CSV table of C-alpha atoms in Angstrom, one decimal:
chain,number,residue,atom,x,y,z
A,1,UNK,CA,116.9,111.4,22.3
A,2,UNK,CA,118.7,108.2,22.8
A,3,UNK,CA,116.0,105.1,23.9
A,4,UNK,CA,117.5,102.1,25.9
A,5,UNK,CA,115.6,98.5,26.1
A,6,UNK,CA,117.0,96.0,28.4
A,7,UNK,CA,116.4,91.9,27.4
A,8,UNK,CA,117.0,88.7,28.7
A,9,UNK,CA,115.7,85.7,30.8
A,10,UNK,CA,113.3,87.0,33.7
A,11,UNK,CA,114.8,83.7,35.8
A,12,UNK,CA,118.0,82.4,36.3
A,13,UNK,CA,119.0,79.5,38.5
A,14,UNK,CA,121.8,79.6,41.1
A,15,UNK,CA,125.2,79.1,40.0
A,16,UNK,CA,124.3,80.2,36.6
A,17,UNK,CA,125.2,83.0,34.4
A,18,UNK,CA,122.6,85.6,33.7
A,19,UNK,CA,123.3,87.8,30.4
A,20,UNK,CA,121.4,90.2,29.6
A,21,UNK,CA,121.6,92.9,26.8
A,22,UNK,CA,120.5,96.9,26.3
A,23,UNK,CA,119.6,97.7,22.8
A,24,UNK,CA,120.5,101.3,22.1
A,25,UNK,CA,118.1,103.1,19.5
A,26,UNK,CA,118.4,107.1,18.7
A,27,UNK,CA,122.2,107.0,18.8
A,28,UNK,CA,125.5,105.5,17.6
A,29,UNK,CA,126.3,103.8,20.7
A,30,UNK,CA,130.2,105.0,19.6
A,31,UNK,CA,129.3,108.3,21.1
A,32,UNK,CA,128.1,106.7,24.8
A,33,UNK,CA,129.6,105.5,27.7
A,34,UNK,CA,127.9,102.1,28.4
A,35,UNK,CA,126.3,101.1,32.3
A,36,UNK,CA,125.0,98.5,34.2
A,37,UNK,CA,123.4,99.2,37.6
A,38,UNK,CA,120.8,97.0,39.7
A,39,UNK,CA,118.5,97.7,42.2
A,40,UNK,CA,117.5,95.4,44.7
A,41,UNK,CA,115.6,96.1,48.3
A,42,UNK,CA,118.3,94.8,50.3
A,43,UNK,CA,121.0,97.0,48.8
A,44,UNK,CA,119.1,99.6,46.8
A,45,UNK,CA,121.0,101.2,43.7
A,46,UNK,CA,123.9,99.2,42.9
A,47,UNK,CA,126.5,100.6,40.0
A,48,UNK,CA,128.1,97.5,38.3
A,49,UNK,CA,130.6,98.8,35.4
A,50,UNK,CA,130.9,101.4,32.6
A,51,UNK,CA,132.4,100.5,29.3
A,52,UNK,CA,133.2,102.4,26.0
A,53,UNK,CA,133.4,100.9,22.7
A,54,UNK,CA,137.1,101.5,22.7
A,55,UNK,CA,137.1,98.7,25.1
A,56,UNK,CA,138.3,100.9,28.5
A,57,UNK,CA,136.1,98.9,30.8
A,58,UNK,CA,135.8,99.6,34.8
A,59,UNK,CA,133.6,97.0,37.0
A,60,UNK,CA,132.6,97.4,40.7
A,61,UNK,CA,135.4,95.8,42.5
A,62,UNK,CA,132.9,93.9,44.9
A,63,UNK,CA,131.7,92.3,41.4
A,64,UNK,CA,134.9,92.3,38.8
A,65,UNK,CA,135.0,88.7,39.4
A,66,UNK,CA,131.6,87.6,38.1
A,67,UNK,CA,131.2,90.3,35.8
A,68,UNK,CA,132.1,91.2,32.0
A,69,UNK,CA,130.7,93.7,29.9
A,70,UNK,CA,130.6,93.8,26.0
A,71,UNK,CA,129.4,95.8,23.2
A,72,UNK,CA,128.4,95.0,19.9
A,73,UNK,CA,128.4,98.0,17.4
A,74,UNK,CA,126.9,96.1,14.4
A,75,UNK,CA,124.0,95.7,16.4
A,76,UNK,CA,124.0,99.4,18.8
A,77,UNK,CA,124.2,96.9,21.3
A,78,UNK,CA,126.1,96.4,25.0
A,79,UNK,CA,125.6,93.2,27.0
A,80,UNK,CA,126.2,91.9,30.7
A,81,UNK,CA,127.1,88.5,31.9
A,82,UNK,CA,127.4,87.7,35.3
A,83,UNK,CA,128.3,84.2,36.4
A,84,UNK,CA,127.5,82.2,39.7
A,85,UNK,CA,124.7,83.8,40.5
A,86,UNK,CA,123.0,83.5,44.0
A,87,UNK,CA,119.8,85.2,45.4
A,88,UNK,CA,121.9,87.9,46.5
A,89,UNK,CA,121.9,88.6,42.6
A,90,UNK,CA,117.9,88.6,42.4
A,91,UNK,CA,117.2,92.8,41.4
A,92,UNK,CA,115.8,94.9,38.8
A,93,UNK,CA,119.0,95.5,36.5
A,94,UNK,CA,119.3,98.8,34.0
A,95,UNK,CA,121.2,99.6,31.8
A,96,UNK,CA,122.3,103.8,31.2
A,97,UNK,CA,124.4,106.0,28.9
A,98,UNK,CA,125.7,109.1,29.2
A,99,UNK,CA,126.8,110.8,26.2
A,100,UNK,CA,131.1,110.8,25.8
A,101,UNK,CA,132.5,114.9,26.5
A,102,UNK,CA,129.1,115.8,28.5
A,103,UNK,CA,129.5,116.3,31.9
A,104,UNK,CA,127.6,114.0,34.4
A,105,UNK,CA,126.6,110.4,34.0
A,106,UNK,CA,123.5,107.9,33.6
A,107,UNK,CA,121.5,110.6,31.0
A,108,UNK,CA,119.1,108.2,30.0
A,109,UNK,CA,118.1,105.1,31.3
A,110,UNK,CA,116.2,101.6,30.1
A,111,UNK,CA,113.2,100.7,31.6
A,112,UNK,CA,115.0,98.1,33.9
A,113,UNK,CA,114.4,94.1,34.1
A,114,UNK,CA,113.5,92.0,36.7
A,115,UNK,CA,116.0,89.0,37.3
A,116,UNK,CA,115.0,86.6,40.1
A,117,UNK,CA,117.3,83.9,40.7
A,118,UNK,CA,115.5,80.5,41.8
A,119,UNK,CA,115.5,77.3,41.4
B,1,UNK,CA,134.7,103.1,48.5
B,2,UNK,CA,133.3,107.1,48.7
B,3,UNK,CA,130.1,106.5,51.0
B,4,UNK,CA,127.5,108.4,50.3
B,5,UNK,CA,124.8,110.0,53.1
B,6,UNK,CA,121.5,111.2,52.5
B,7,UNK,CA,119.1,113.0,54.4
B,8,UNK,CA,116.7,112.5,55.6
B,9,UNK,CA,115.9,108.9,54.6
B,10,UNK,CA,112.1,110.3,54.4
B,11,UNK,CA,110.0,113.4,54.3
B,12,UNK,CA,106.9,114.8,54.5
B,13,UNK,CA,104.9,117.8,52.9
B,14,UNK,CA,102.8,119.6,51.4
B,15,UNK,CA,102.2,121.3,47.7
B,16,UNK,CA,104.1,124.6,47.6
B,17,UNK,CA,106.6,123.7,50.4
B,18,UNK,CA,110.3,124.3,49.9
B,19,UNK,CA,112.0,121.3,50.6
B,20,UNK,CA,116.2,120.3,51.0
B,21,UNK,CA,117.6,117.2,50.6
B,22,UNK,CA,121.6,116.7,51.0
B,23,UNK,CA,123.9,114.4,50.2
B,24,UNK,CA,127.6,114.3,52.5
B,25,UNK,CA,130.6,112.3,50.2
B,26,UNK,CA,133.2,110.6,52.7
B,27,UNK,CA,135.9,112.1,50.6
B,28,UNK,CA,136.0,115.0,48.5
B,29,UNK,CA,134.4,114.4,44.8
B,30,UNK,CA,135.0,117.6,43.5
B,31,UNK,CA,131.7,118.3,41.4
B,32,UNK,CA,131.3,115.1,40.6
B,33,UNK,CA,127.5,114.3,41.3
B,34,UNK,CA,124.4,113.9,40.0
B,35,UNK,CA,120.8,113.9,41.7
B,36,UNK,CA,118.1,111.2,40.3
B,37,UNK,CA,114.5,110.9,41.0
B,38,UNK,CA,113.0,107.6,41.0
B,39,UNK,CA,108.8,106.8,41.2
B,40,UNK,CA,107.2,103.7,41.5
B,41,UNK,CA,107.8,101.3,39.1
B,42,UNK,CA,109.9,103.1,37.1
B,43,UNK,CA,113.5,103.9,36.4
B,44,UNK,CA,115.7,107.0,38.2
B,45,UNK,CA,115.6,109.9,35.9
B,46,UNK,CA,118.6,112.4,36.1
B,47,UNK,CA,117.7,116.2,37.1
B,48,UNK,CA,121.0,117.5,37.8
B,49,UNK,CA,124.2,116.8,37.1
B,50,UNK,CA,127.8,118.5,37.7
B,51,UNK,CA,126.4,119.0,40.7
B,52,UNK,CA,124.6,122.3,40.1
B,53,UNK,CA,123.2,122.3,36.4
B,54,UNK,CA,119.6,121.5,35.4
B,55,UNK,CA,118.9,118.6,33.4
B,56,UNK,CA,117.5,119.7,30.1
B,57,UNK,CA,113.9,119.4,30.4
B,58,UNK,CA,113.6,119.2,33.9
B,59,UNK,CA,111.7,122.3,35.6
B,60,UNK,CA,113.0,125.5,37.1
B,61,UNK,CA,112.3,124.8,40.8
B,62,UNK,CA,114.5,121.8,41.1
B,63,UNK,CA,118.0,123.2,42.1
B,64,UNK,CA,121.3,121.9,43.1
B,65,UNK,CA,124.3,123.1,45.3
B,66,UNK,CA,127.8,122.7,46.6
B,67,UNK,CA,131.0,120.8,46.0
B,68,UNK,CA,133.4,118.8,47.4
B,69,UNK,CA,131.6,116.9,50.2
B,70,UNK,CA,128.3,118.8,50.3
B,71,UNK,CA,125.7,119.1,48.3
B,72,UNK,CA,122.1,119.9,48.5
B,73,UNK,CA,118.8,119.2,46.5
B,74,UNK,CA,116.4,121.9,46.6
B,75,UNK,CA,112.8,121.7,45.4
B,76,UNK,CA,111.4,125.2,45.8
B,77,UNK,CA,107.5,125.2,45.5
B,78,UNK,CA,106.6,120.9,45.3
B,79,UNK,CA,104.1,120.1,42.7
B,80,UNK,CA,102.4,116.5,42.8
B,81,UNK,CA,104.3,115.1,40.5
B,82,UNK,CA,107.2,115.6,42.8
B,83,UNK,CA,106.5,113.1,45.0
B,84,UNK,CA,108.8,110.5,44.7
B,85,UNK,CA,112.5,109.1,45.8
B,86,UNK,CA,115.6,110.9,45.7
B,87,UNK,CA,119.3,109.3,45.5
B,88,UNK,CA,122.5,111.5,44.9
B,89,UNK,CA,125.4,109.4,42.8
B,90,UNK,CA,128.8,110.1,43.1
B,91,UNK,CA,130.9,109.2,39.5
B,92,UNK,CA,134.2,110.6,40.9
B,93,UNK,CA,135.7,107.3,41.7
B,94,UNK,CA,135.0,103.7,40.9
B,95,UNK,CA,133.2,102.4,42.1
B,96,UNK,CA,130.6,105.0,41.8
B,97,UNK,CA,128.0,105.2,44.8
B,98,UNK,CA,124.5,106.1,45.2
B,99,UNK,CA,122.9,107.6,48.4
B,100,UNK,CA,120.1,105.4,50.1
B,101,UNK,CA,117.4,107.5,49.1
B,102,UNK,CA,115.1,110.1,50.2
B,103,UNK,CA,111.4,109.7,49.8
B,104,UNK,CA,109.1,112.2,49.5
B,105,UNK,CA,105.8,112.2,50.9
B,106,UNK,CA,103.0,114.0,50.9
B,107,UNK,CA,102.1,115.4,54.2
């Protein structure tokens, strides 16, 4: 059973970049599409991107422009960085996988992290 | 963007009720949607997916229906631990949408 762990700063100030990273344990994350969702309680559950190793990336276009996605398979690692932030950005952010070939998405989830962005 | 509406945005009963929650896609997704259920202070966990199948794990009276631009939730015989939110999410196009909720209450 694949185990997801979301990291990163709990506080970010406006205009900055807030990266954060999901450690994936249980599982090559070669075999996983890689997600990035929010959750705020203005706009509830907010999808941001999927991304495979292979590189074949899609973002929410109401985000593309402020968003990138990576992965790092030395570590079993996928990352988010999302630049200019404002409050509007202040949510509790997942991370998900879904395994490739199975039908469905978003089988297992991290725990989430709370960013608040403040100054 | 495929909007996603859910109903009801809240509902109320009791232990051994039957309950239905659906989901309406503005365009047709095929089967293309998955149901999540989401308690406090914790993250949405999937129970069906492909619209109709049964998350492994996930018990026997939890049910889902339809395709296209329909589908339908069905809790058959609500146990406590069943009180909670609901959201439907559409993967059929990017970018993929969630419903705004349902929560379940105990009556």
């Amino acid at each position: 059973q694949v185990q997801l762990q979301e990291s990163g700063p709990g506080l970010v100030k406006p205009s900055e970049t807030l990266s954060l990273t999901c450690s994936v344990s249980g599982g090559s994350i070669n075999n996983y599409f890689c997600t990035w969702l929010r959750q705020s309680a203005g706009k509830g559950l907010e999808w941001i991107g999927r991304m495979y190793v292979s590189g074949n990336t899609i973002y929410n276009p109401s985000l593309k422009s402020r968003v990138t996605m990576s992965i790092d398979t030395s570590k079993n690692q996928f990352a988010l960085r999302l630049t200019s932030v404002t409050a509007a950005d202040t949510a509790v952010y997942y991370c998900a996988t879904n395994p490739l070939l199975h039908l469905g998405d978003l089988s297992a989830w991290g725990q989430g992290t709370l960013v608040t962005v403040s100054s | 963007d495929i909007q996603m509406t859910q109903s009801p945005s809240s509902l109320s009963a009791s232990v051994g009720d039957r309950v239905t929650i659906t989901c309406r896609a503005s365009q047709d997704i095929r089967n293309d949607l998955g149901w999540y259920q989401q308690k406090p202070g914790q993250a949405p966990k999937r129970l069906i997916y492909a619209a109709i199948s049964l998350q492994s794990g996930v018990p026997s009276r939890f049910s889902g229906s339809g395709s296209g631009t329909d589908f339908t939730l069905t809790i058959s015989g609500l146990q406590p631990e069943d009180f909670a939110t609901y959201y439907c999410l559409q993967h059929f196009s990017n970018p993929f949408t969630f419903g705004q909720g349902t929560k379940l209450e105990i009556k």
